[in-house]
Short mmCIF file of C-alpha atoms in Angstrom, two decimals:
data_model
loop_
_atom_site.label_atom_id
_atom_site.label_comp_id
_atom_site.label_asym_id
_atom_site.label_seq_id
_atom_site.Cartn_x
_atom_site.Cartn_y
_atom_site.Cartn_z
CA UNK S 1 0.00 0.00 0.00
CA UNK S 2 1.16 3.55 -0.69
CA UNK S 3 0.49 6.69 1.28
CA UNK S 4 -1.80 9.33 -0.17
CA UNK S 5 0.46 12.09 -1.53
CA UNK S 6 -1.47 15.00 -0.05
CA UNK S 7 -1.61 13.59 3.45
CA UNK S 8 2.04 12.54 3.21
CA UNK S 9 2.89 16.13 2.30
CA UNK S 10 0.93 17.38 5.32
CA UNK S 11 2.80 14.94 7.54
CA UNK S 12 6.15 16.01 6.08
CA UNK S 13 5.29 19.62 6.95
CA UNK S 14 5.26 18.68 10.65
CA UNK S 15 1.57 17.94 11.17
CA UNK S 16 0.77 14.60 12.80
CA UNK S 17 -2.35 13.20 11.13
CA UNK S 18 -4.74 11.65 13.66
CA UNK S 19 -8.13 10.09 13.01
CA UNK S 20 -11.05 11.44 15.02
CA UNK S 21 -13.02 8.20 15.04
CA UNK S 22 -12.97 4.69 16.49
CA UNK S 23 -15.22 1.65 16.50
CA UNK S 24 -14.83 -2.08 16.95
CA UNK S 25 -15.64 -2.63 13.27
CA UNK S 26 -12.91 -0.19 12.27
CA UNK S 27 -10.36 -2.17 14.26
CA UNK S 28 -11.48 -5.70 13.41
CA UNK S 29 -11.97 -5.03 9.69
CA UNK S 30 -8.42 -3.75 9.29
CA UNK S 31 -9.75 -0.29 8.50
CA UNK S 32 -7.63 1.39 11.14
CA UNK S 33 -4.50 -0.31 9.83
CA UNK S 34 -5.46 0.83 6.33
CA UNK S 35 -5.68 4.43 7.55
CA UNK S 36 -2.16 4.02 8.93
CA UNK S 37 -0.88 2.46 5.70
CA UNK S 38 -2.55 4.80 3.20
CA UNK S 39 -3.52 8.02 4.99
CA UNK S 40 -0.43 8.77 7.13
CA UNK S 41 -2.53 8.29 10.28
CA UNK S 42 -0.36 8.15 13.40
CA UNK S 43 -2.96 8.57 16.15
CA UNK S 44 -6.62 8.26 17.12
CA UNK S 45 -8.91 10.46 19.20
CA UNK S 46 -12.25 9.49 20.68
CA UNK S 47 -14.95 11.33 22.57
CA UNK S 48 -18.36 10.47 24.04
CA UNK S 49 -20.12 11.29 20.75
CA UNK S 50 -17.87 8.88 18.84
CA UNK S 51 -18.53 6.04 21.27
CA UNK S 52 -22.26 6.77 21.27
CA UNK S 53 -22.29 6.52 17.48
CA UNK S 54 -20.18 3.35 17.45
CA UNK S 55 -22.30 1.47 19.97
CA UNK S 56 -25.60 2.49 18.42
CA UNK S 57 -24.80 1.07 14.96
CA UNK S 58 -24.73 -2.57 13.97
CA UNK S 59 -24.19 -5.49 16.30
CA UNK S 60 -20.42 -5.53 16.83
CA UNK S 61 -20.88 -5.11 20.58
CA UNK S 62 -23.87 -7.40 21.12
CA UNK S 63 -21.94 -10.49 22.17
CA UNK S 64 -19.83 -8.65 24.74
CA UNK S 65 -22.79 -6.74 26.15
CA UNK S 66 -24.73 -9.99 26.50
CA UNK S 67 -21.79 -11.58 28.34
CA UNK S 68 -21.55 -8.59 30.67
CA UNK S 69 -25.28 -8.73 31.29
CA UNK S 70 -24.97 -12.38 32.25
CA UNK S 71 -22.32 -11.43 34.78
CA UNK S 72 -24.58 -8.77 36.28
CA UNK S 73 -22.58 -5.76 35.09
CA UNK S 74 -24.31 -2.41 35.45
CA UNK S 75 -24.49 0.25 32.75
CA UNK S 76 -21.40 2.20 33.81
CA UNK S 77 -19.28 -0.94 34.11
CA UNK S 78 -20.47 -2.16 30.71
CA UNK S 79 -19.59 1.07 28.94
CA UNK S 80 -16.26 1.26 30.72
CA UNK S 81 -15.37 -2.30 29.67
CA UNK S 82 -16.50 -1.91 26.06
CA UNK S 83 -14.81 1.44 25.45
CA UNK S 84 -11.55 0.57 27.18
CA UNK S 85 -11.34 -2.68 25.22
CA UNK S 86 -11.66 -0.76 21.95
CA UNK S 87 -9.07 1.79 23.01
CA UNK S 88 -6.65 -0.88 24.21
CA UNK S 89 -6.96 -2.74 20.90
CA UNK S 90 -6.42 0.49 18.97
CA UNK S 91 -3.33 1.17 21.09
CA UNK S 92 -2.00 -2.23 20.04
CA UNK S 93 -2.61 -1.49 16.35
CA UNK S 94 -0.71 1.79 16.73
CA UNK S 95 2.09 0.32 18.87
CA UNK S 96 4.61 0.17 15.95
CA UNK S 97 4.00 3.87 15.25
CA UNK S 98 4.47 4.62 18.95
CA UNK S 99 7.81 2.79 18.96
CA UNK S 100 9.03 4.31 15.69
CA UNK S 101 8.16 7.87 16.79
CA UNK S 102 9.70 7.30 20.24
CA UNK S 103 6.41 7.92 21.94
CA UNK S 104 5.46 11.14 20.20
CA UNK S 105 2.74 9.56 18.07
CA UNK S 106 0.99 6.20 17.96
CA UNK S 107 -1.39 7.59 20.58
CA UNK S 108 -5.03 6.78 21.31
CA UNK S 109 -7.18 9.02 23.51
CA UNK S 110 -10.01 8.13 25.86
CA UNK S 111 -12.04 10.75 27.71
CA UNK S 112 -13.12 10.82 31.33
CA UNK S 113 -16.88 10.77 31.89
CA UNK S 114 -18.08 14.20 30.70
CA UNK S 115 -20.41 14.41 33.70
CA UNK S 116 -17.27 14.96 35.79
CA UNK S 117 -16.14 18.04 33.84
CA UNK S 118 -16.65 20.32 36.84
CA UNK S 119 -15.36 17.94 39.54
CA UNK S 120 -11.59 17.95 39.96
CA UNK S 121 -11.24 15.06 42.40
CA UNK S 122 -13.51 12.66 40.52
CA UNK S 123 -11.82 13.53 37.22
CA UNK S 124 -8.42 12.67 38.70
CA UNK S 125 -9.71 9.41 40.15
CA UNK S 126 -11.27 8.27 36.89
CA UNK S 127 -8.23 9.32 34.84
CA UNK S 128 -6.03 7.10 37.00
CA UNK S 129 -8.58 4.29 36.79
CA UNK S 130 -8.76 4.45 32.97
CA UNK S 131 -4.97 4.53 32.73
CA UNK S 132 -4.74 1.34 34.78
CA UNK S 133 -7.56 -0.44 32.94
CA UNK S 134 -6.27 0.22 29.42
CA UNK S 135 -2.70 -0.43 30.60
CA UNK S 136 -0.91 0.77 27.48
CA UNK S 137 1.95 3.31 27.37
CA UNK S 138 0.55 4.95 24.21
CA UNK S 139 -2.71 5.94 25.87
CA UNK S 140 -3.74 9.56 26.37
CA UNK S 141 -6.36 10.44 28.99
CA UNK S 142 -8.62 13.26 27.80
CA UNK S 143 -9.48 15.87 30.41
CA UNK S 144 -11.57 18.95 29.56
CA UNK S 145 -10.01 22.38 30.01
CA UNK S 146 -12.72 23.59 32.36
CA UNK S 147 -11.72 25.54 35.45
CA UNK S 148 -12.05 22.33 37.46
CA UNK S 149 -10.13 20.48 34.77
CA UNK S 150 -6.98 22.59 35.03
CA UNK S 151 -5.87 21.34 38.49
CA UNK S 152 -6.92 17.82 37.45
CA UNK S 153 -4.54 18.03 34.48
CA UNK S 154 -1.66 18.93 36.78
CA UNK S 155 -2.44 16.16 39.25
CA UNK S 156 -2.83 13.47 36.59
CA UNK S 157 0.42 14.43 34.86
CA UNK S 158 2.12 14.38 38.26
CA UNK S 159 1.20 10.68 38.44
CA UNK S 160 3.23 10.07 35.27
CA UNK S 161 0.12 9.78 33.07
CA UNK S 162 0.01 11.27 29.57
CA UNK S 163 -2.88 13.67 28.94
CA UNK S 164 -4.89 15.04 26.04
CA UNK S 165 -6.46 18.30 27.20
CA UNK S 166 -9.74 18.81 25.35
CA UNK S 167 -12.39 21.50 24.81
CA UNK S 168 -10.02 24.47 24.60
CA UNK S 169 -11.59 27.45 22.85
CA UNK S 170 -9.75 30.60 23.94
CA UNK S 171 -6.09 31.55 23.94
CA UNK S 172 -6.47 32.71 27.55
CA UNK S 173 -7.67 29.26 28.65
CA UNK S 174 -4.95 27.65 26.54
CA UNK S 175 -2.34 29.62 28.46
CA UNK S 176 -3.84 28.17 31.65
CA UNK S 177 -3.59 24.71 30.13
CA UNK S 178 0.09 25.14 29.33
CA UNK S 179 0.73 26.35 32.87
CA UNK S 180 -1.12 23.31 34.24
CA UNK S 181 0.98 21.07 32.00
CA UNK S 182 4.28 22.56 33.15
CA UNK S 183 3.20 22.34 36.79
CA UNK S 184 2.32 18.70 36.27
CA UNK S 185 5.65 17.89 34.65
CA UNK S 186 7.50 19.67 37.44
CA UNK S 187 5.57 17.67 40.04
CA UNK S 188 6.17 14.42 38.13
CA UNK S 189 9.90 15.08 38.03
CA UNK S 190 9.93 15.86 41.75
CA UNK S 191 8.08 12.59 42.41
CA UNK S 192 10.77 10.67 40.56
CA UNK S 193 8.89 9.85 37.35
CA UNK S 194 10.76 9.61 34.07
CA UNK S 195 9.22 12.68 32.46
CA UNK S 196 10.61 11.77 29.05
CA UNK S 197 7.81 9.18 28.86
CA UNK S 198 5.05 11.70 29.60
CA UNK S 199 3.43 13.32 26.56
CA UNK S 200 0.55 15.72 26.15
CA UNK S 201 -1.46 17.47 23.49
CA UNK S 202 -3.72 20.47 23.90
CA UNK S 203 -6.87 20.10 21.79
CA UNK S 204 -7.81 23.53 20.51
CA UNK S 205 -11.27 23.47 18.94
CA UNK S 206 -11.51 25.28 15.62
CA UNK S 207 -14.71 25.15 13.55
CA UNK S 208 -17.09 25.81 16.44
CA UNK S 209 -15.47 29.23 16.91
CA UNK S 210 -16.52 30.26 13.41
CA UNK S 211 -20.00 28.83 13.95
CA UNK S 212 -20.62 30.96 17.05
CA UNK S 213 -18.91 34.15 15.90
CA UNK S 214 -20.40 33.98 12.38
CA UNK S 215 -23.85 33.79 13.99
CA UNK S 216 -23.14 36.98 15.91
CA UNK S 217 -21.70 38.70 12.86
CA UNK S 218 -24.83 37.80 10.91
CA UNK S 219 -26.91 39.41 13.64
CA UNK S 220 -24.92 42.63 13.23
CA UNK S 221 -25.45 42.40 9.48
CA UNK S 222 -23.19 45.21 8.28
CA UNK S 223 -20.79 44.81 5.35
CA UNK S 224 -17.90 45.04 7.81
CA UNK S 225 -19.35 42.18 9.83
CA UNK S 226 -20.01 40.04 6.77
CA UNK S 227 -16.42 40.53 5.60
CA UNK S 228 -15.15 38.99 8.85
CA UNK S 229 -17.16 35.77 8.61
CA UNK S 230 -15.07 32.63 8.45
CA UNK S 231 -11.94 34.35 9.74
CA UNK S 232 -12.18 34.02 13.51
CA UNK S 233 -11.43 30.31 13.90
CA UNK S 234 -8.20 30.38 11.94
CA UNK S 235 -7.11 33.60 13.64
CA UNK S 236 -7.82 32.06 17.05
CA UNK S 237 -5.80 28.93 16.28
CA UNK S 238 -2.92 30.96 14.89
CA UNK S 239 -2.80 33.06 18.05
CA UNK S 240 -2.80 29.83 20.04
CA UNK S 241 0.24 28.61 18.12
CA UNK S 242 2.02 31.90 18.84
CA UNK S 243 1.26 31.33 22.55
CA UNK S 244 2.68 27.80 22.24
CA UNK S 245 5.87 29.16 20.71
CA UNK S 246 6.24 31.71 23.49
CA UNK S 247 5.97 29.09 26.24
CA UNK S 248 7.87 26.20 24.68
CA UNK S 249 10.41 27.97 22.48
CA UNK S 250 11.14 31.26 24.24
CA UNK S 251 10.45 31.25 27.96
CA UNK S 252 12.89 29.65 30.38
CA UNK S 253 10.47 27.60 32.47
CA UNK S 254 10.16 24.79 29.92
CA UNK S 255 13.81 25.00 28.94
CA UNK S 256 14.69 24.21 32.55
CA UNK S 257 12.80 20.92 32.20
CA UNK S 258 14.24 19.88 28.86
CA UNK S 259 17.46 18.61 30.45
CA UNK S 260 15.31 16.25 32.51
CA UNK S 261 13.69 14.90 29.35
CA UNK S 262 10.49 16.97 29.21
CA UNK S 263 8.48 17.02 26.00
CA UNK S 264 6.58 20.06 24.74
CA UNK S 265 2.82 19.90 24.89
CA UNK S 266 1.85 19.97 21.22
CA UNK S 267 -1.13 21.95 19.94
CA UNK S 268 -3.81 19.70 18.45
CA UNK S 269 -6.36 21.16 16.06
CA UNK S 270 -9.73 19.56 16.86
CA UNK S 271 -13.21 20.07 15.42
CA UNK S 272 -11.61 20.48 12.00
CA UNK S 273 -14.57 19.45 9.86
CA UNK S 274 -16.21 22.56 8.44
CA UNK S 275 -19.74 23.26 9.66
CA UNK S 276 -20.52 25.86 6.96
CA UNK S 277 -20.97 24.45 3.46
CA UNK S 278 -19.80 27.77 2.00
CA UNK S 279 -16.28 27.15 3.33
CA UNK S 280 -13.78 24.74 1.73
CA UNK S 281 -14.14 21.36 3.39
CA UNK S 282 -10.40 21.16 4.12
CA UNK S 283 -10.10 24.77 5.35
CA UNK S 284 -9.18 23.91 8.95
CA UNK S 285 -6.52 21.46 7.80
CA UNK S 286 -4.94 23.22 4.85
CA UNK S 287 -4.70 26.56 6.63
CA UNK S 288 -3.32 25.29 9.95
CA UNK S 289 0.06 23.87 8.98
CA UNK S 290 3.04 24.25 11.30
CA UNK S 291 5.71 22.04 12.88
CA UNK S 292 4.95 20.11 16.08
CA UNK S 293 1.17 20.21 15.63
CA UNK S 294 -1.50 17.54 15.39
CA UNK S 295 -4.64 17.67 13.28
CA UNK S 296 -7.31 15.16 14.22
CA UNK S 297 -9.84 14.72 11.44
CA UNK S 298 -13.14 12.94 11.03
CA UNK S 299 -12.95 10.36 8.25
CA UNK S 300 -14.97 12.57 5.89
CA UNK S 301 -12.56 15.48 6.30
CA UNK S 302 -9.55 13.21 5.90
CA UNK S 303 -10.89 11.77 2.64
CA UNK S 304 -11.66 15.28 1.37
CA UNK S 305 -8.09 16.33 2.10
CA UNK S 306 -6.72 13.20 0.45
CA UNK S 307 -8.70 14.13 -2.66
CA UNK S 308 -8.24 17.89 -2.99
CA UNK S 309 -6.54 19.36 0.08
CA UNK S 310 -3.63 21.74 -0.08
CA UNK S 311 -0.72 22.36 2.29
CA UNK S 312 -0.12 26.02 3.08
CA UNK S 313 3.17 26.04 4.96
CA UNK S 314 2.86 29.82 5.43
CA UNK S 315 -0.51 29.55 7.17
CA UNK S 316 0.58 29.96 10.80
CA UNK S 317 4.16 31.10 11.32
CA UNK S 318 4.35 34.89 11.47
CA UNK S 319 0.60 35.45 11.34
CA UNK S 320 -0.05 36.52 14.93
CA UNK S 321 -0.24 40.27 14.26
CA UNK S 322 -2.73 39.86 11.42
CA UNK S 323 -4.71 37.35 13.48
CA UNK S 324 -4.95 39.78 16.40
CA UNK S 325 -6.26 42.43 14.00
CA UNK S 326 -9.10 40.07 13.05
CA UNK S 327 -10.15 39.78 16.68
CA UNK S 328 -9.74 43.49 17.28
CA UNK S 329 -12.11 44.18 14.38
CA UNK S 330 -14.64 41.62 15.60
CA UNK S 331 -14.58 43.04 19.11
CA UNK S 332 -14.83 46.53 17.66
CA UNK S 333 -18.13 45.59 16.07
CA UNK S 334 -19.53 44.74 19.49
CA UNK S 335 -19.05 40.97 19.61
CA UNK S 336 -18.45 39.94 23.24
CA UNK S 337 -15.57 37.50 22.79
CA UNK S 338 -15.45 36.51 26.45
CA UNK S 339 -19.09 35.46 26.18
CA UNK S 340 -18.38 33.57 22.95
CA UNK S 341 -15.83 31.36 24.68
CA UNK S 342 -18.03 30.77 27.74
CA UNK S 343 -20.89 29.70 25.46
CA UNK S 344 -18.63 27.40 23.45
CA UNK S 345 -17.22 25.68 26.53
CA UNK S 346 -20.65 25.22 28.08
CA UNK S 347 -22.03 23.85 24.81
CA UNK S 348 -19.03 21.55 24.37
CA UNK S 349 -19.46 19.99 27.80
CA UNK S 350 -23.24 19.79 27.32
CA UNK S 351 -22.97 18.04 23.94
CA UNK S 352 -20.61 15.40 25.33
CA UNK S 353 -22.87 14.90 28.38
CA UNK S 354 -25.86 14.50 26.08
CA UNK S 355 -24.06 11.90 23.95
CA UNK S 356 -22.93 10.05 27.09
CA UNK S 357 -26.47 10.03 28.51
CA UNK S 358 -27.78 8.66 25.21
CA UNK S 359 -25.11 5.96 25.38
CA UNK S 360 -26.11 5.13 28.96
CA UNK S 361 -29.78 4.86 28.01
CA UNK S 362 -29.15 2.69 24.94
CA UNK S 363 -26.81 0.40 26.87
CA UNK S 364 -29.30 0.07 29.72
CA UNK S 365 -31.95 -1.05 27.24
CA UNK S 366 -29.59 -3.59 25.71
CA UNK S 367 -28.62 -4.96 29.13
CA UNK S 368 -32.25 -5.28 30.14
CA UNK S 369 -33.09 -7.09 26.91
CA UNK S 370 -30.15 -9.47 27.38
CA UNK S 371 -31.20 -10.29 30.95
CA UNK S 372 -34.76 -11.04 29.83
CA UNK S 373 -33.65 -13.23 26.92
#
């Protein structure tokens, strides 16, 4: 098998290509391995919505759910077993990539229960539990970047556990995430962990920023507002990368940890499928190209890029001033950016909770049916 030329070019530009999808069928059919062999995929991300979709389609999970029902497993235990089995198996598929990249890639993410997004202690406890259950070095535990999530990130990293920080929308919150990461690495080193084995990515959500800000620009309705539609998300991500460079390439705090083996926390572009049909369907991939980044794509976006994507290597580096001007203009029109980011975080947590509750309800029905059979 040969790699798709466009995705190989993206990878060569320093962007790790991750797949934002996982299911038992994808693993067992060899589909995941095919993504690795032909689409330059070097990682996988999951979230509650992905698991809800996977378990609601087909019958790939029926046998295991029936076995768990026979053992008297409750809904939470069933979901935990099913999802961690899938993630563990995906970790094994990606193990050669993990070894070849020396732990940078070959990663699979699993998220803590989204109902815990505002509970620091329970998030930490479940992160440690998931790490032990999956029991693979190439696992990433996803923790949301809520205010309660920030101290949880530090505490989980301090245990020597690799973390994917999710649901980041603003540069200000991202700066808090990087501080939490550095504090965690410092604590891990002090506790005697080999910090060279600890990796982290910071999942900065992209398309949803345009969705929310475009809606507010439409409400303003002036030509100046219309001209700014579709520009906020890229500007936001580019400012985030400038913040990453400041912390991990310029400031001394991280440099003081490098001698101990510390790895930078890479920016990961998430929510990269376009929501607006008027925008190019590879916009949030083609225009976010820079070294030491990750782009996690739904399969549809990945196939679109493989077909007609482009790699703009000038899309991030040196764009911070122009990106700040975009936000200055948007704010100048009266858009409350602080409110935008609060709304996006609240919606992000709510959507994952909703998907998780749907998964709980569907699994409960399946368990009940199995017990009655």
